[in-house]
């Protein structure tokens, strides 16, 4: 069972060219505006392995379009913006004003609330993940694409314990969400098989 890794849309020029072929009905002008907004918001933020944050955002778009065959323009705009409220000083209202109420709603669904002074961050995270069980189908596709981007190269994460905990969390919460969702159910099954060594912390099989 082969686990495919996505990540060829490293920059907006590449993504725009592929979108023109795979989803010509999607406005690359509007998506480009979302990319510029996200780039300005995330600034110098990096992913755990050190890559520019924009690569993750474009990877989520690539997974949705090239993998799951999504052509929903609002959903793709939300994919670019999905972390701006959670990880930057931009607000949901700003997202809505620039890109419309549906994009604002999609981003709000996948934005993990900040823990209050008297709240346990782990409990807040758990409630957020459990709430996704009642999410609309398009929200599930967005969250599944985001998580697939985050875990598809899980063995490269610099912290071994984070690899194991993220694997367990993905199996507990995200795989059930993927059940019955076209493309994602099979993609996560392949991913789980490729990373099954993380269940007990053994080294991955070679070859």
Short mmCIF file of C-alpha atoms in Angstrom, two decimals:
data_model
loop_
_atom_site.label_atom_id
_atom_site.label_comp_id
_atom_site.label_asym_id
_atom_site.label_seq_id
_atom_site.Cartn_x
_atom_site.Cartn_y
_atom_site.Cartn_z
CA UNK A 1 0.00 0.00 0.00
CA UNK A 2 1.76 3.17 -1.20
CA UNK A 3 1.43 6.38 0.78
CA UNK A 4 1.60 9.37 -1.56
CA UNK A 5 3.21 12.56 -0.25
CA UNK A 6 2.07 15.95 -1.60
CA UNK A 7 4.24 19.04 -1.69
CA UNK A 8 5.17 20.15 -5.20
CA UNK A 9 3.33 23.49 -4.98
CA UNK A 10 6.13 25.26 -3.12
CA UNK A 11 5.28 28.76 -4.33
CA UNK A 12 2.32 30.68 -5.67
CA UNK A 13 3.59 30.73 -9.28
CA UNK A 14 3.66 26.92 -9.34
CA UNK A 15 0.27 26.65 -7.62
CA UNK A 16 -1.31 29.16 -9.99
CA UNK A 17 -0.06 27.27 -13.06
CA UNK A 18 -1.39 23.94 -11.74
CA UNK A 19 -4.74 25.46 -10.78
CA UNK A 20 -5.15 26.79 -14.31
CA UNK A 21 -4.93 23.20 -15.55
CA UNK A 22 -6.71 21.27 -12.79
CA UNK A 23 -9.37 23.80 -11.74
CA UNK A 24 -9.67 26.49 -14.44
CA UNK A 25 -13.00 27.69 -13.05
CA UNK A 26 -11.32 28.85 -9.82
CA UNK A 27 -10.30 32.51 -9.79
CA UNK A 28 -6.54 32.59 -9.37
CA UNK A 29 -6.82 36.36 -8.84
CA UNK A 30 -8.94 35.83 -5.71
CA UNK A 31 -6.80 32.95 -4.52
CA UNK A 32 -3.70 35.04 -5.11
CA UNK A 33 -5.19 37.77 -2.92
CA UNK A 34 -5.66 35.18 -0.18
CA UNK A 35 -2.05 34.06 -0.58
CA UNK A 36 -0.81 37.65 -0.25
CA UNK A 37 -3.01 38.16 2.83
CA UNK A 38 -1.71 34.95 4.43
CA UNK A 39 1.92 35.72 3.59
CA UNK A 40 1.65 39.15 5.21
CA UNK A 41 -0.10 37.69 8.26
CA UNK A 42 2.25 34.74 8.86
CA UNK A 43 5.38 36.75 8.12
CA UNK A 44 8.51 34.80 9.07
CA UNK A 45 6.69 31.90 10.72
CA UNK A 46 8.14 28.47 9.95
CA UNK A 47 6.86 24.92 10.15
CA UNK A 48 8.47 22.46 12.64
CA UNK A 49 10.86 21.12 9.99
CA UNK A 50 11.89 24.69 9.09
CA UNK A 51 10.06 25.24 5.81
CA UNK A 52 8.28 28.58 5.15
CA UNK A 53 4.70 28.58 6.43
CA UNK A 54 3.30 29.35 2.98
CA UNK A 55 4.42 25.90 1.80
CA UNK A 56 2.01 24.27 4.25
CA UNK A 57 -0.87 26.49 3.10
CA UNK A 58 -0.25 25.72 -0.58
CA UNK A 59 0.19 22.05 0.28
CA UNK A 60 -3.32 22.00 1.75
CA UNK A 61 -4.63 23.53 -1.49
CA UNK A 62 -2.67 20.96 -3.51
CA UNK A 63 -4.13 18.08 -1.47
CA UNK A 64 -7.66 19.40 -1.95
CA UNK A 65 -7.32 19.99 -5.69
CA UNK A 66 -4.84 17.38 -6.89
CA UNK A 67 -5.82 14.69 -4.40
CA UNK A 68 -9.48 15.13 -3.47
CA UNK A 69 -10.56 16.88 -6.68
CA UNK A 70 -12.04 19.92 -4.88
CA UNK A 71 -12.93 22.89 -7.10
CA UNK A 72 -14.93 24.89 -4.51
CA UNK A 73 -13.35 28.35 -4.69
CA UNK A 74 -14.39 29.47 -1.19
CA UNK A 75 -13.04 26.25 0.25
CA UNK A 76 -9.69 26.74 -1.47
CA UNK A 77 -9.49 30.35 -0.29
CA UNK A 78 -10.26 29.12 3.24
CA UNK A 79 -7.48 26.54 2.86
CA UNK A 80 -4.98 29.34 2.27
CA UNK A 81 -6.33 31.30 5.24
CA UNK A 82 -7.11 28.46 7.64
CA UNK A 83 -4.43 29.37 10.20
CA UNK A 84 -4.46 33.18 10.07
CA UNK A 85 -6.91 33.65 12.96
CA UNK A 86 -5.38 30.94 15.13
CA UNK A 87 -1.70 31.75 14.54
CA UNK A 88 -1.53 35.48 13.75
CA UNK A 89 -3.11 38.74 14.91
CA UNK A 90 -5.66 38.74 12.08
CA UNK A 91 -9.30 38.41 13.10
CA UNK A 92 -12.22 36.44 11.72
CA UNK A 93 -13.93 39.75 10.96
CA UNK A 94 -10.99 40.79 8.76
CA UNK A 95 -11.19 37.51 6.88
CA UNK A 96 -14.92 37.97 6.35
CA UNK A 97 -14.56 41.56 5.20
CA UNK A 98 -11.93 40.65 2.62
CA UNK A 99 -13.13 37.24 1.43
CA UNK A 100 -16.79 36.90 2.36
CA UNK A 101 -18.91 35.33 5.11
CA UNK A 102 -18.63 31.74 3.87
CA UNK A 103 -14.83 31.84 3.95
CA UNK A 104 -15.00 33.41 7.40
CA UNK A 105 -17.26 30.57 8.59
CA UNK A 106 -15.02 27.87 7.14
CA UNK A 107 -11.95 29.38 8.80
CA UNK A 108 -13.81 29.77 12.10
CA UNK A 109 -14.70 26.07 12.13
CA UNK A 110 -11.06 24.99 11.90
CA UNK A 111 -9.69 27.65 14.27
CA UNK A 112 -8.77 26.13 17.63
CA UNK A 113 -9.90 28.43 20.48
CA UNK A 114 -7.26 29.87 22.76
CA UNK A 115 -7.28 28.45 26.25
CA UNK A 116 -8.39 30.86 28.96
CA UNK A 117 -6.40 31.52 32.12
CA UNK A 118 -8.31 28.85 34.04
CA UNK A 119 -8.53 26.31 31.19
CA UNK A 120 -6.36 23.29 30.41
CA UNK A 121 -5.03 23.68 26.83
CA UNK A 122 -5.28 19.90 26.33
CA UNK A 123 -8.96 19.98 27.24
CA UNK A 124 -9.60 22.91 24.92
CA UNK A 125 -7.90 21.01 22.11
CA UNK A 126 -9.94 17.88 22.86
CA UNK A 127 -13.23 19.83 22.77
CA UNK A 128 -12.20 21.43 19.48
CA UNK A 129 -11.49 18.05 17.89
CA UNK A 130 -14.71 16.53 19.21
CA UNK A 131 -16.73 19.47 17.85
CA UNK A 132 -15.50 18.64 14.35
CA UNK A 133 -17.72 15.54 14.44
CA UNK A 134 -20.67 17.87 13.80
CA UNK A 135 -18.93 19.91 11.10
CA UNK A 136 -20.41 20.33 7.60
CA UNK A 137 -18.84 18.21 4.81
CA UNK A 138 -16.78 21.06 3.36
CA UNK A 139 -15.29 21.80 6.79
CA UNK A 140 -14.32 18.15 7.16
CA UNK A 141 -12.53 18.23 3.81
CA UNK A 142 -10.65 21.35 4.86
CA UNK A 143 -9.62 19.93 8.23
CA UNK A 144 -8.66 16.57 6.74
CA UNK A 145 -6.49 18.26 4.10
CA UNK A 146 -4.84 20.39 6.78
CA UNK A 147 -4.11 17.36 8.97
CA UNK A 148 -2.92 15.28 6.01
CA UNK A 149 -0.42 18.02 5.18
CA UNK A 150 0.73 18.09 8.80
CA UNK A 151 1.23 14.33 9.14
CA UNK A 152 2.15 13.08 5.67
CA UNK A 153 5.87 13.47 6.54
CA UNK A 154 5.44 12.78 10.23
CA UNK A 155 8.75 10.90 10.50
CA UNK A 156 10.60 14.16 9.72
CA UNK A 157 9.20 15.97 12.78
CA UNK A 158 12.17 16.97 14.98
CA UNK A 159 10.57 15.70 18.23
CA UNK A 160 10.06 11.90 18.45
CA UNK A 161 7.42 12.13 21.19
CA UNK A 162 5.44 14.63 19.11
CA UNK A 163 5.49 12.16 16.21
CA UNK A 164 3.93 9.49 18.42
CA UNK A 165 1.36 11.76 20.09
CA UNK A 166 0.33 13.31 16.77
CA UNK A 167 -0.02 9.85 15.26
CA UNK A 168 -2.24 8.73 18.14
CA UNK A 169 -4.36 11.88 17.97
CA UNK A 170 -4.78 11.56 14.21
CA UNK A 171 -5.87 7.94 14.51
CA UNK A 172 -8.27 8.74 17.34
CA UNK A 173 -9.92 11.86 15.93
CA UNK A 174 -9.17 12.38 12.24
CA UNK A 175 -9.45 8.87 10.84
CA UNK A 176 -13.05 8.57 12.08
CA UNK A 177 -13.81 11.92 10.42
CA UNK A 178 -12.33 10.60 7.16
CA UNK A 179 -14.58 7.54 7.16
CA UNK A 180 -16.85 7.76 4.14
CA UNK A 181 -15.28 10.98 2.83
CA UNK A 182 -14.23 10.43 -0.80
CA UNK A 183 -10.46 10.22 -1.32
CA UNK A 184 -9.57 11.04 2.30
CA UNK A 185 -10.67 7.70 3.73
CA UNK A 186 -8.28 5.81 1.46
CA UNK A 187 -5.49 8.41 1.79
CA UNK A 188 -5.51 8.23 5.59
CA UNK A 189 -5.67 4.43 5.53
CA UNK A 190 -2.51 4.40 3.42
CA UNK A 191 -0.91 6.97 5.71
CA UNK A 192 -1.71 4.94 8.81
CA UNK A 193 -0.19 1.82 7.33
CA UNK A 194 2.98 3.70 6.39
CA UNK A 195 3.34 5.13 9.91
CA UNK A 196 2.14 2.16 11.95
CA UNK A 197 5.58 1.89 13.57
CA UNK A 198 4.64 4.96 15.62
CA UNK A 199 2.07 2.92 17.52
CA UNK A 200 4.82 1.31 19.59
CA UNK A 201 7.74 3.63 18.87
CA UNK A 202 9.73 1.14 16.79
CA UNK A 203 11.79 2.27 13.84
CA UNK A 204 10.08 2.39 10.44
CA UNK A 205 10.58 -0.57 8.15
CA UNK A 206 13.21 -0.09 5.48
CA UNK A 207 12.72 -0.61 1.78
#
